[in-house]
mmCIF file of C-alpha atoms in Angstrom:
data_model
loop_
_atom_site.group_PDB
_atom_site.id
_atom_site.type_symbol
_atom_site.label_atom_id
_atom_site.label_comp_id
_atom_site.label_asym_id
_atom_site.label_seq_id
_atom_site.Cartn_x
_atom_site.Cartn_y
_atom_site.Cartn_z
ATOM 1 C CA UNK A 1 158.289 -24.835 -244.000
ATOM 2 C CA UNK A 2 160.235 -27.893 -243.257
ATOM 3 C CA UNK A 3 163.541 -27.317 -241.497
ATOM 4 C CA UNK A 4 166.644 -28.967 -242.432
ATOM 5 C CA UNK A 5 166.699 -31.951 -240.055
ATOM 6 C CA UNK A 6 170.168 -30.938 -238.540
ATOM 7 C CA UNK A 7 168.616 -27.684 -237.474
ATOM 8 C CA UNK A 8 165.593 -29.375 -235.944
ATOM 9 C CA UNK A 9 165.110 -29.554 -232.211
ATOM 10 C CA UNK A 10 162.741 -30.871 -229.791
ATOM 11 C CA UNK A 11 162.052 -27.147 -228.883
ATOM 12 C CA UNK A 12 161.099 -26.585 -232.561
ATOM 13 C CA UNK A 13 158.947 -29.887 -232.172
ATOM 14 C CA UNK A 14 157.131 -28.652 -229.185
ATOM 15 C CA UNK A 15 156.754 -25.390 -230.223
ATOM 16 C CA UNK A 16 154.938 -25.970 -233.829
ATOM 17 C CA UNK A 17 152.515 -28.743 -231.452
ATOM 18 C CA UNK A 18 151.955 -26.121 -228.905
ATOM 19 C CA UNK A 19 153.440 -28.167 -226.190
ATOM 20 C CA UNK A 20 156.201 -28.405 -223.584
ATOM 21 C CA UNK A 21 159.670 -29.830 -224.527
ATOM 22 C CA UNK A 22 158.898 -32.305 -221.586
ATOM 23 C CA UNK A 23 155.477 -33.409 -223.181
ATOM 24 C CA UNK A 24 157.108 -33.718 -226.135
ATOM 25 C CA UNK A 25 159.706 -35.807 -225.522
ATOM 26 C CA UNK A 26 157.289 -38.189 -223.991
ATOM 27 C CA UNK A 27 154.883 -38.228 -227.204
ATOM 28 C CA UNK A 28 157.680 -39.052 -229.311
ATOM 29 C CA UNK A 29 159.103 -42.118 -226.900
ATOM 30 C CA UNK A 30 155.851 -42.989 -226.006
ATOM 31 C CA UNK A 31 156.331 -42.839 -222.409
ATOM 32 C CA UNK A 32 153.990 -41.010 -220.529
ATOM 33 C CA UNK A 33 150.246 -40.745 -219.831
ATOM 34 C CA UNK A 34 149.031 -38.117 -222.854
ATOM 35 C CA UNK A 35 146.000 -38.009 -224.400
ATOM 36 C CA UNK A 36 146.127 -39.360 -228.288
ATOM 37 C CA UNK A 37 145.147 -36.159 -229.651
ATOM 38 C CA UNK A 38 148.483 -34.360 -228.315
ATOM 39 C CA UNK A 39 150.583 -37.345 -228.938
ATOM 40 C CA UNK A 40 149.318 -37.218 -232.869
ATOM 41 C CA UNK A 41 149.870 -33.695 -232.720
ATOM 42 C CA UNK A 42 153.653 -33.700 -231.272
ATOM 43 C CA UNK A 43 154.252 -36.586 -234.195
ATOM 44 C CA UNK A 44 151.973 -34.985 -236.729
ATOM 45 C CA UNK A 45 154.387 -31.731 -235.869
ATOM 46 C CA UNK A 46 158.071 -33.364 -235.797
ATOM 47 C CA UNK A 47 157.490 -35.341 -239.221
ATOM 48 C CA UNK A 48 156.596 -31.428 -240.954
ATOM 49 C CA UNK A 49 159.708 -30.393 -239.572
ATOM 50 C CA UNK A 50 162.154 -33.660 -240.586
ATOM 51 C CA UNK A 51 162.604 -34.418 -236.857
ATOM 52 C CA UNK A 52 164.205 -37.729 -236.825
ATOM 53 C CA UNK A 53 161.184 -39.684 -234.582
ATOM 54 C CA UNK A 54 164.248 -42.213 -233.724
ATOM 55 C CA UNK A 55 166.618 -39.756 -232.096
ATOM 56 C CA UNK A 56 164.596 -38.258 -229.301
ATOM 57 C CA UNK A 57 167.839 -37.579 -227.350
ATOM 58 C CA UNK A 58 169.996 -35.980 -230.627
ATOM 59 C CA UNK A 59 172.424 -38.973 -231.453
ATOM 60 C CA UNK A 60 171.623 -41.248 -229.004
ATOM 61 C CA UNK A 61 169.449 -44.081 -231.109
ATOM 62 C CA UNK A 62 166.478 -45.155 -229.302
ATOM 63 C CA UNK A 63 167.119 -48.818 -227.684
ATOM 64 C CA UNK A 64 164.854 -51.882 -227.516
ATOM 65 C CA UNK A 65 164.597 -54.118 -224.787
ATOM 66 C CA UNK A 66 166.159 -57.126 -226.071
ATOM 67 C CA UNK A 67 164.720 -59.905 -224.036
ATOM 68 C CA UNK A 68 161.262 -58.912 -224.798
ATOM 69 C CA UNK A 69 158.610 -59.684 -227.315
ATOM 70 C CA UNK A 70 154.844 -58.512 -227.199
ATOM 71 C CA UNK A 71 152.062 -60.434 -228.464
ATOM 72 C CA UNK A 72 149.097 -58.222 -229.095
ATOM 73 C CA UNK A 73 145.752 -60.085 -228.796
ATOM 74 C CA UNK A 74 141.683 -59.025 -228.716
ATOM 75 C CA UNK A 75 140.883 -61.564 -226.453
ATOM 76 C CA UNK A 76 142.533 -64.365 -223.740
ATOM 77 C CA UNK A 77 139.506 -66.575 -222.741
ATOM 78 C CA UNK A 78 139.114 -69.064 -225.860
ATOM 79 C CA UNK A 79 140.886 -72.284 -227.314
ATOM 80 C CA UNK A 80 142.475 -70.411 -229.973
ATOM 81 C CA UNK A 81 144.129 -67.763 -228.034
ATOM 82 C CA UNK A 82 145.026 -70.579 -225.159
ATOM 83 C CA UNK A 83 146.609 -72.858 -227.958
ATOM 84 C CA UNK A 84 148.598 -69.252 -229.922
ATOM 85 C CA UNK A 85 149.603 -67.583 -226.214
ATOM 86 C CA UNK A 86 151.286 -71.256 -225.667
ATOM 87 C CA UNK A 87 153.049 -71.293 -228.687
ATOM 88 C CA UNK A 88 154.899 -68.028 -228.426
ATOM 89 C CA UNK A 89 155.564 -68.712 -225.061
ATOM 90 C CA UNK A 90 157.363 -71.585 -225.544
ATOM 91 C CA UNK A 91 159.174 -70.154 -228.735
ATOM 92 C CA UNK A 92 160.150 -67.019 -226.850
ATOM 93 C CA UNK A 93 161.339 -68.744 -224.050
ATOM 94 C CA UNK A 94 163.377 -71.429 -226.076
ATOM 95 C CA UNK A 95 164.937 -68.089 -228.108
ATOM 96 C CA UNK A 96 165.848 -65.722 -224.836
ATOM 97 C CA UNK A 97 163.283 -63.679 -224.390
ATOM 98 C CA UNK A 98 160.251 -62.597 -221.989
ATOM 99 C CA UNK A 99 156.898 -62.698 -223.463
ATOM 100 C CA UNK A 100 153.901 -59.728 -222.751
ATOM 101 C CA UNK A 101 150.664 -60.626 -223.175
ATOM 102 C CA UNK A 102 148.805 -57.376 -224.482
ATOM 103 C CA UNK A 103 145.088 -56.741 -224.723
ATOM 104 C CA UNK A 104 143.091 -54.410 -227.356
ATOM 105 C CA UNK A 105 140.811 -53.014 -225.111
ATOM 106 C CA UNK A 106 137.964 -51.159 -226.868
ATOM 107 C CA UNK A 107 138.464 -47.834 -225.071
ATOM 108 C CA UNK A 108 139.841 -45.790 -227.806
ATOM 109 C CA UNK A 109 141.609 -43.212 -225.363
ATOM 110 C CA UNK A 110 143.642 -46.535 -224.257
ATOM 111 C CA UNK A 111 145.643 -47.581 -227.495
ATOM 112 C CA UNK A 112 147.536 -50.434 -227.338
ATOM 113 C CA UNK A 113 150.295 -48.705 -229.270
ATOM 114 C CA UNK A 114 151.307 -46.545 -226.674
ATOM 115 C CA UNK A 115 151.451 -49.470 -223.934
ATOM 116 C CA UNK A 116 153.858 -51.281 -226.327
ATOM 117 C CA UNK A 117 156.031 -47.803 -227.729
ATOM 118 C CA UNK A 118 155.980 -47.440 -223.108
ATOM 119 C CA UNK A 119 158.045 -50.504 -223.011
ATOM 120 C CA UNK A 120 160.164 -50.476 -226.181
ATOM 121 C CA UNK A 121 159.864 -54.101 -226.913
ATOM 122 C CA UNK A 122 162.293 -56.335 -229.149
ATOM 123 C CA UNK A 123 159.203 -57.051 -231.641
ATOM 124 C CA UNK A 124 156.032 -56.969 -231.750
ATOM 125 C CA UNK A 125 153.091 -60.214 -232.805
ATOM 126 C CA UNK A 126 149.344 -58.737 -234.059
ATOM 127 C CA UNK A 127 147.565 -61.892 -233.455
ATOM 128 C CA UNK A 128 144.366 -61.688 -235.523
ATOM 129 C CA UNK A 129 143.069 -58.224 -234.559
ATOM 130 C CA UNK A 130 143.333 -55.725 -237.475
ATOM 131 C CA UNK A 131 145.544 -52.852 -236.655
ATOM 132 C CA UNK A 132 144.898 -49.230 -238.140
ATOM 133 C CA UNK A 133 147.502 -47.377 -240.349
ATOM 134 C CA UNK A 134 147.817 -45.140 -237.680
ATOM 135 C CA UNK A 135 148.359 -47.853 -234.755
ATOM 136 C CA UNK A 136 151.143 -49.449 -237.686
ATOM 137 C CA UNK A 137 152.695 -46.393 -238.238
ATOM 138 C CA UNK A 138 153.421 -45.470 -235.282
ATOM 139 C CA UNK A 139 155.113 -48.995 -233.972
ATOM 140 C CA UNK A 140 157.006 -48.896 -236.956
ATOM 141 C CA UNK A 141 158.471 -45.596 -236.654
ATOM 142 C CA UNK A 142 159.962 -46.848 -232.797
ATOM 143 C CA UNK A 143 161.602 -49.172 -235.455
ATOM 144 C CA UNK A 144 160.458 -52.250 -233.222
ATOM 145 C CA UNK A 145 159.517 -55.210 -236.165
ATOM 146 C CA UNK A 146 156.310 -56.372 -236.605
ATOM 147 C CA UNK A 147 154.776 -59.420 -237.927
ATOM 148 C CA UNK A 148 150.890 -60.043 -238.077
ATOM 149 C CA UNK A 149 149.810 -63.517 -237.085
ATOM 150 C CA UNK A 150 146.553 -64.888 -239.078
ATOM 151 C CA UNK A 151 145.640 -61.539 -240.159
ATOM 152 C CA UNK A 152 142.000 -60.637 -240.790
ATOM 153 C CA UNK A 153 143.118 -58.744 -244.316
ATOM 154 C CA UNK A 154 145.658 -59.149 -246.666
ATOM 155 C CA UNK A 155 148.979 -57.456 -245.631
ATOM 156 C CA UNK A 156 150.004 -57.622 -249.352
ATOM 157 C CA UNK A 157 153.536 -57.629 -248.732
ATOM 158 C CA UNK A 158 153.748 -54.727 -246.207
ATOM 159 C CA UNK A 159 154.382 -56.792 -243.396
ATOM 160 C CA UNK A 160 155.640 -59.716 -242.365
ATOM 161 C CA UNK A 161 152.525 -62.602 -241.395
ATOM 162 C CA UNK A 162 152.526 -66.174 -240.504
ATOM 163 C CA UNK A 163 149.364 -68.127 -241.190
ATOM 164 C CA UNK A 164 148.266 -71.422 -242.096
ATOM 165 C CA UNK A 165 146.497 -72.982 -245.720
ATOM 166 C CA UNK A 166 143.319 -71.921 -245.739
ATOM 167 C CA UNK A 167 142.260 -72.327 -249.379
ATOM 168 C CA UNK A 168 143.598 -76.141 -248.906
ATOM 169 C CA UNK A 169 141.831 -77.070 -245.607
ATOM 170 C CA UNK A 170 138.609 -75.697 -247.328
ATOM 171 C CA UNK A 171 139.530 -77.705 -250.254
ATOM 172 C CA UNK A 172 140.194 -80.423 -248.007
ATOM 173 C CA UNK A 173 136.911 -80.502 -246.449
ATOM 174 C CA UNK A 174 135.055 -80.078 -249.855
ATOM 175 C CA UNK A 175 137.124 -83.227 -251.472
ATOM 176 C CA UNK A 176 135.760 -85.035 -248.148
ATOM 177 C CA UNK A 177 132.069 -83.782 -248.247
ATOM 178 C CA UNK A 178 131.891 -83.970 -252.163
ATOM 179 C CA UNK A 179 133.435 -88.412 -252.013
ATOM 180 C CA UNK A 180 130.280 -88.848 -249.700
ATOM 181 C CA UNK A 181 126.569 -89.680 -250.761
ATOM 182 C CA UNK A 182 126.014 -85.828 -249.834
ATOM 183 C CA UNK A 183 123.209 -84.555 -252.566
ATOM 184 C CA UNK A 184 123.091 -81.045 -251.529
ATOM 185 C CA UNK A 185 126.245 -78.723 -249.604
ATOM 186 C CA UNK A 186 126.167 -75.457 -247.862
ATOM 187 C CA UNK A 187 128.831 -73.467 -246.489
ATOM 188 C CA UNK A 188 128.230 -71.428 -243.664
ATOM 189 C CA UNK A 189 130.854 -68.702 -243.366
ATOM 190 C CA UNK A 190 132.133 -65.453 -240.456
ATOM 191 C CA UNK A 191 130.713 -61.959 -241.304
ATOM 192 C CA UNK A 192 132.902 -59.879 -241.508
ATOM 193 C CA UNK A 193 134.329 -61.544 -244.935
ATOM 194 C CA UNK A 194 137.862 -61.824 -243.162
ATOM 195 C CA UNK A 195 140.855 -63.071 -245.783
ATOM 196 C CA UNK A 196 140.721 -66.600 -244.178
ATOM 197 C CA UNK A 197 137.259 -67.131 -244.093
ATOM 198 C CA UNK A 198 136.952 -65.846 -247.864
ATOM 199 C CA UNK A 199 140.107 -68.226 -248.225
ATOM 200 C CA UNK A 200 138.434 -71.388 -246.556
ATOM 201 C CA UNK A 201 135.493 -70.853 -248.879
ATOM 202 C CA UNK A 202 136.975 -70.457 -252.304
ATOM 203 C CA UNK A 203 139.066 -73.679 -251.175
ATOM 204 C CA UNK A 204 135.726 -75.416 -250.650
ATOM 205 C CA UNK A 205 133.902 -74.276 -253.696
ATOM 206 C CA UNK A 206 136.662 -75.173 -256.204
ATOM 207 C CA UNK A 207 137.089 -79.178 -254.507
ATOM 208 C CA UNK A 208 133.384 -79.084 -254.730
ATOM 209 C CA UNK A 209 133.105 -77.850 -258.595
ATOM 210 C CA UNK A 210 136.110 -80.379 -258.914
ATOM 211 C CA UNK A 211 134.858 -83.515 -258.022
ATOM 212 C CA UNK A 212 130.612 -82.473 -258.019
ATOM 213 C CA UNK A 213 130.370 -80.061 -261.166
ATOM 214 C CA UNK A 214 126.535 -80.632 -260.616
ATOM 215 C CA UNK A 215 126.443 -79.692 -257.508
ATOM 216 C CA UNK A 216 124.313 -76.377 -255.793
ATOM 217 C CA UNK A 217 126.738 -74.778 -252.848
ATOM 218 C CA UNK A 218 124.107 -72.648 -250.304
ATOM 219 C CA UNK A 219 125.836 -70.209 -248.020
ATOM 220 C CA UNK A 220 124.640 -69.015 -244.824
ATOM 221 C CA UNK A 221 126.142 -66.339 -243.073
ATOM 222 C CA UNK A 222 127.099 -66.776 -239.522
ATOM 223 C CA UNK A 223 129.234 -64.800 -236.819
ATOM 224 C CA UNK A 224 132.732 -65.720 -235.921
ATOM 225 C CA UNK A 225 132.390 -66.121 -232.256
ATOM 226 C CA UNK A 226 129.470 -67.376 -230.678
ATOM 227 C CA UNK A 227 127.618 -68.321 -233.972
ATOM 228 C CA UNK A 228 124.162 -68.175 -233.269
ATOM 229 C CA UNK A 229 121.022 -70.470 -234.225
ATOM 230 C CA UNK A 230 119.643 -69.047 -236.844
ATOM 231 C CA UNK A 231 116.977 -69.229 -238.655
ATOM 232 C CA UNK A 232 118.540 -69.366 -242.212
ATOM 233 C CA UNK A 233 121.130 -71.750 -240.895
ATOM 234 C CA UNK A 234 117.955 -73.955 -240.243
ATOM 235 C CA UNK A 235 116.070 -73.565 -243.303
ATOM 236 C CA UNK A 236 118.902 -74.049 -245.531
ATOM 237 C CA UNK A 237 119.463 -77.623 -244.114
ATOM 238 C CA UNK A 238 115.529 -78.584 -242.984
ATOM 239 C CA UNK A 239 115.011 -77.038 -247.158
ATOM 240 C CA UNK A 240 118.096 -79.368 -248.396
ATOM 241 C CA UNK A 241 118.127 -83.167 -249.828
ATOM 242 C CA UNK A 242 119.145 -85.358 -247.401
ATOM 243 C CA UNK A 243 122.101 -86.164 -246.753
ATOM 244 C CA UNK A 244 123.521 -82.683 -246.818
ATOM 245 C CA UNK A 245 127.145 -81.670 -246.649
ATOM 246 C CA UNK A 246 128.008 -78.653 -244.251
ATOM 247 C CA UNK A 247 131.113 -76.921 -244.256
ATOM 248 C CA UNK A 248 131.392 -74.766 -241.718
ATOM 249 C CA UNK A 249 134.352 -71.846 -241.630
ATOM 250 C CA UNK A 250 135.132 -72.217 -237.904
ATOM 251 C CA UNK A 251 134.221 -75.249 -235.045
ATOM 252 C CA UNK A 252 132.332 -72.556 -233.761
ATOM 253 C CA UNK A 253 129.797 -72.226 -236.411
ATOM 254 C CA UNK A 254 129.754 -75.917 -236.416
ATOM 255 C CA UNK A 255 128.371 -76.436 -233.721
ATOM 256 C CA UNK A 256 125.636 -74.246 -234.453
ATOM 257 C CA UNK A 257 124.660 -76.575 -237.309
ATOM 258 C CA UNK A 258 125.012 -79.449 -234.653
ATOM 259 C CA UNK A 259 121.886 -76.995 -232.815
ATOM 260 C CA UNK A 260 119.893 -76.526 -235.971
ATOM 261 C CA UNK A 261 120.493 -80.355 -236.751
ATOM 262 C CA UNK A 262 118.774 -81.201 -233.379
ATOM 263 C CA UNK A 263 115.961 -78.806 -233.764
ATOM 264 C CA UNK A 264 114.573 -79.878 -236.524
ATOM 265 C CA UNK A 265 115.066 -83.679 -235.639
ATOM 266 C CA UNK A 266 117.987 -84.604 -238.374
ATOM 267 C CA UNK A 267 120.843 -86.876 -237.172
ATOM 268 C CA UNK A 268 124.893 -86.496 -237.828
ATOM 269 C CA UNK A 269 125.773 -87.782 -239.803
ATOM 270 C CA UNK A 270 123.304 -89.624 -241.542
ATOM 271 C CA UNK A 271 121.090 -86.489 -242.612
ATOM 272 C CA UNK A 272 124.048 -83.908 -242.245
ATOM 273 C CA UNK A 273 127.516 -84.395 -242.610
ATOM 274 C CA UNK A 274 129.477 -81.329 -240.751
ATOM 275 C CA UNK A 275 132.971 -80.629 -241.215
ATOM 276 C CA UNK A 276 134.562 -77.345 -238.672
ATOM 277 C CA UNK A 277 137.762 -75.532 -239.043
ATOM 278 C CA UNK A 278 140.315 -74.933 -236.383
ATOM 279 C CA UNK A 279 139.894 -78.532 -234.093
ATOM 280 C CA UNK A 280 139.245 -77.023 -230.887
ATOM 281 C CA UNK A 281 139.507 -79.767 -228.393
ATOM 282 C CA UNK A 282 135.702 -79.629 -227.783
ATOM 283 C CA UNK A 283 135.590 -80.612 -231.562
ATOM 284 C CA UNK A 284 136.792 -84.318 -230.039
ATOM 285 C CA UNK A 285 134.465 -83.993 -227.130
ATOM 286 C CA UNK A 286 131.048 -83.410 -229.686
ATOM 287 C CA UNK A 287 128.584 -85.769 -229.691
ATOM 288 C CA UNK A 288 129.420 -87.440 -232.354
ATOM 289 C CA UNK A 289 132.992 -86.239 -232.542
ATOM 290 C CA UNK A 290 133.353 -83.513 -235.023
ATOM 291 C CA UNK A 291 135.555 -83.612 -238.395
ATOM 292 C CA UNK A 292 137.715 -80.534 -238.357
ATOM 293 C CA UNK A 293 140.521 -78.854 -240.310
ATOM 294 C CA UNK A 294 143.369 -78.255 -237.833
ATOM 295 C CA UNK A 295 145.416 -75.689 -237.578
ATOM 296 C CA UNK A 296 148.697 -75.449 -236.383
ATOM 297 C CA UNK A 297 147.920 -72.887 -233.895
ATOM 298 C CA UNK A 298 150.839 -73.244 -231.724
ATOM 299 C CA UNK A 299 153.210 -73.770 -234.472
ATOM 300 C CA UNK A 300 152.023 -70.457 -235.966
ATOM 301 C CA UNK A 301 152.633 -68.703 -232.839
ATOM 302 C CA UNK A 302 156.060 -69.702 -232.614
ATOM 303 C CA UNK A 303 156.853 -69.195 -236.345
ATOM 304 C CA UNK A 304 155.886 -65.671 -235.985
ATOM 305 C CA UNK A 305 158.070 -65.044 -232.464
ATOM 306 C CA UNK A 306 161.043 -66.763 -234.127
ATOM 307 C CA UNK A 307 160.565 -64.705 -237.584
ATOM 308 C CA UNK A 308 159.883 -61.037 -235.372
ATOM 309 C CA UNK A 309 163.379 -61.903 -233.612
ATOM 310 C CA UNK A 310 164.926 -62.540 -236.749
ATOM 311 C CA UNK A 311 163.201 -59.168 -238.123
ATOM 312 C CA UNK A 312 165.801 -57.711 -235.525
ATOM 313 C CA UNK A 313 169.017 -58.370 -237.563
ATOM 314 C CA UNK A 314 167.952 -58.922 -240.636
ATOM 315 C CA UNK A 315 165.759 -54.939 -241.826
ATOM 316 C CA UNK A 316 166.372 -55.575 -244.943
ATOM 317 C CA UNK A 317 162.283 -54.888 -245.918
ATOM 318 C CA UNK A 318 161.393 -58.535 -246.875
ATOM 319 C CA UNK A 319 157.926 -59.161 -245.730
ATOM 320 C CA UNK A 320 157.077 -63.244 -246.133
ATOM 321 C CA UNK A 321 153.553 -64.560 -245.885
ATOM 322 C CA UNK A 322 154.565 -67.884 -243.982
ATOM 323 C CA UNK A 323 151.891 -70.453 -244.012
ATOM 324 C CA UNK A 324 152.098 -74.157 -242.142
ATOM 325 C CA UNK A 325 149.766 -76.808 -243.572
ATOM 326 C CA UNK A 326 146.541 -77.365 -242.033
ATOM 327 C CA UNK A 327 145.233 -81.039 -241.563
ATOM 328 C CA UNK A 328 142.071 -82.457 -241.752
ATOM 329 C CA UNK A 329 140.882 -84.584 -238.897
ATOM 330 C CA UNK A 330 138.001 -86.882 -239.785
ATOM 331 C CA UNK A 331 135.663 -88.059 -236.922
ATOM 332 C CA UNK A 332 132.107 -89.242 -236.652
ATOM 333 C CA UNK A 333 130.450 -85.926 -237.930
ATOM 334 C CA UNK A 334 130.912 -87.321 -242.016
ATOM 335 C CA UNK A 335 129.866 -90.487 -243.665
ATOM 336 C CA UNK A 336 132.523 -92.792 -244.115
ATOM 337 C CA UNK A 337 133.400 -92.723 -248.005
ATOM 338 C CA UNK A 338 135.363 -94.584 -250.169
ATOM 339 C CA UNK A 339 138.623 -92.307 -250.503
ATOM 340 C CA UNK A 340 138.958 -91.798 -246.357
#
């Protein structure tokens, strides 16, 4: 039965989890080196009995550090992590505050959670890795703000997340593609079916059903990160009218149709036309120099830094979806048309 939470104590706590007071203490301030099974059990046990999660010390409200910020991340060796780890650096800085670089590491008995709950940060910034329930619940019951930047699924209002237009650079790139002497288009898109890359392709489609009613649109699927040659990615342009228009959902997968391109002895642009998404600065350095969509990427970071900081003061539950406009950069990888 659930206790009236003035009657509650951390002995009652450890004693339903089958714990000490000690270890429980720890679970709940997320200090400590304890396995995840008797930290969820400690929690699982204090929210049955009404224990207030916040007050580990009984009136004394747990503190956050106030000159620091986390920035959660899956990965720190590419362009796009480089260009967002920049941003909030600079934005964190400018505002006060000491930024921690944190890494999802895939050992599940390692949970970034508890690193961040360890040092009680001022706010916390989910770049593009897709946090469980579990891993959001229990950052949000430290009461330390959150805000998701570029999230891989829809947040739908539940938290804050900064992002940039993804429908409109994909419509971008389709108005661009669709004003050339392109007879055929494919788009060649991440698997997983994240909410930007779904985003970037609808944006696409509807410029292309726009301005080319007529027209077929061929997708090929592709991974995010190292996009691989593959075979579909080279029949669907060696099987395609020449010139063909290629919109690919990331510079990464770009390039790959840059590979298939050479294999099967087409040129860019003349044959295919290739427009990216992100502008990594290789996407300057391609031979020929690729069109791209940029994003904003350090921008973004520092939107979300400034917005978790002003999460802080301001708890009054209003999550904002903040997007900055993407650009599209148009190099030698398109025929020239008539409206660029």
């Amino acid at each position: 039965m659930v206790k009236d939470d003035e009657l509650v104590t951390l002995r009652d706590v450890a004693d339903a989890a089958g714990v000490s007071v000690p270890t429980a203490s720890r679970a709940l301030s997320g200090r400590g080196d304890l396995s995840r099974s008797t930290r969820e059990r400690v929690v699982a046990a204090a929210e049955e009995l009404g224990y207030d999660r916040s007050l580990v010390n009984r009136g004394r409200p747990t503190t956050l550090d106030p000159r620091l910020i986390e920035f959660v991340l899956g990965s720190f060796d590419d362009a796009w992590t480089d260009a967002m780890t920049t941003g909030a650096r600079e934005a964190a800085f400018r505002l006060g505050f000491d930024l921690v670089l944190t890494l999802e590491r895939p050992d599940p008995s390692d949970d970034w959670p508890t690193r961040v709950a360890t040092r009680r940060p001022s706010g916390v910034v989910i770049g593009i890795i897709r946090p469980t329930t579990r891993q959001l619940d229990e950052i949000r019951g430290l009461r330390i703000p959150i805000v998701l930047l570029e999230p891989r699924s829809d947040p739908e209002g539940a938290l804050a997340s900064v992002g940039t237009t993804d429908w409109q650079g994909g419509h971008d790139a389709g108005t661009l593609l669709a004003a050339s002497a392109a007879a055929r288009f494919v788009v060649v898109t991440g698997v997983p079916r994240y909410r930007f890359g779904r985003a970037r392709e609808e944006g696409f489609r509807a410029a292309i059903a726009e301005h080319r009613p007529e027209a077929e649109v061929l997708r090929v699927d592709s991974e995010w990160t190292d996009a691989p040659l593959t075979e579909g990615l080279v029949a669907a342009i060696r099987t395609a009218p020449t010139p063909v228009g290629v919109f690919a959902c990331n510079d990464e997968m770009a390039f790959a149709v840059y590979r298939a391109a050479a294999r099967i002895g087409l040129r860019i642009p003349d044959d295919v036309s290739v427009v990216g998404f992100n502008d990594e600065p290789r996407a300057a350095r391609a031979d020929p120099p690729l069109t791209s969509v940029r994003q904003p990427l350090r921008a973004m970071a520092a939107r979300a830094v400034e917005l978790v900081t002003r999460l802080r003061h301001h708890d009054d539950q209003r999550h904002e979806r903040v997007e900055l406009p993407s650009e599209l950069i148009v190099r030698a990888s398109t025929l020239p048309t008539s409206d660029f």
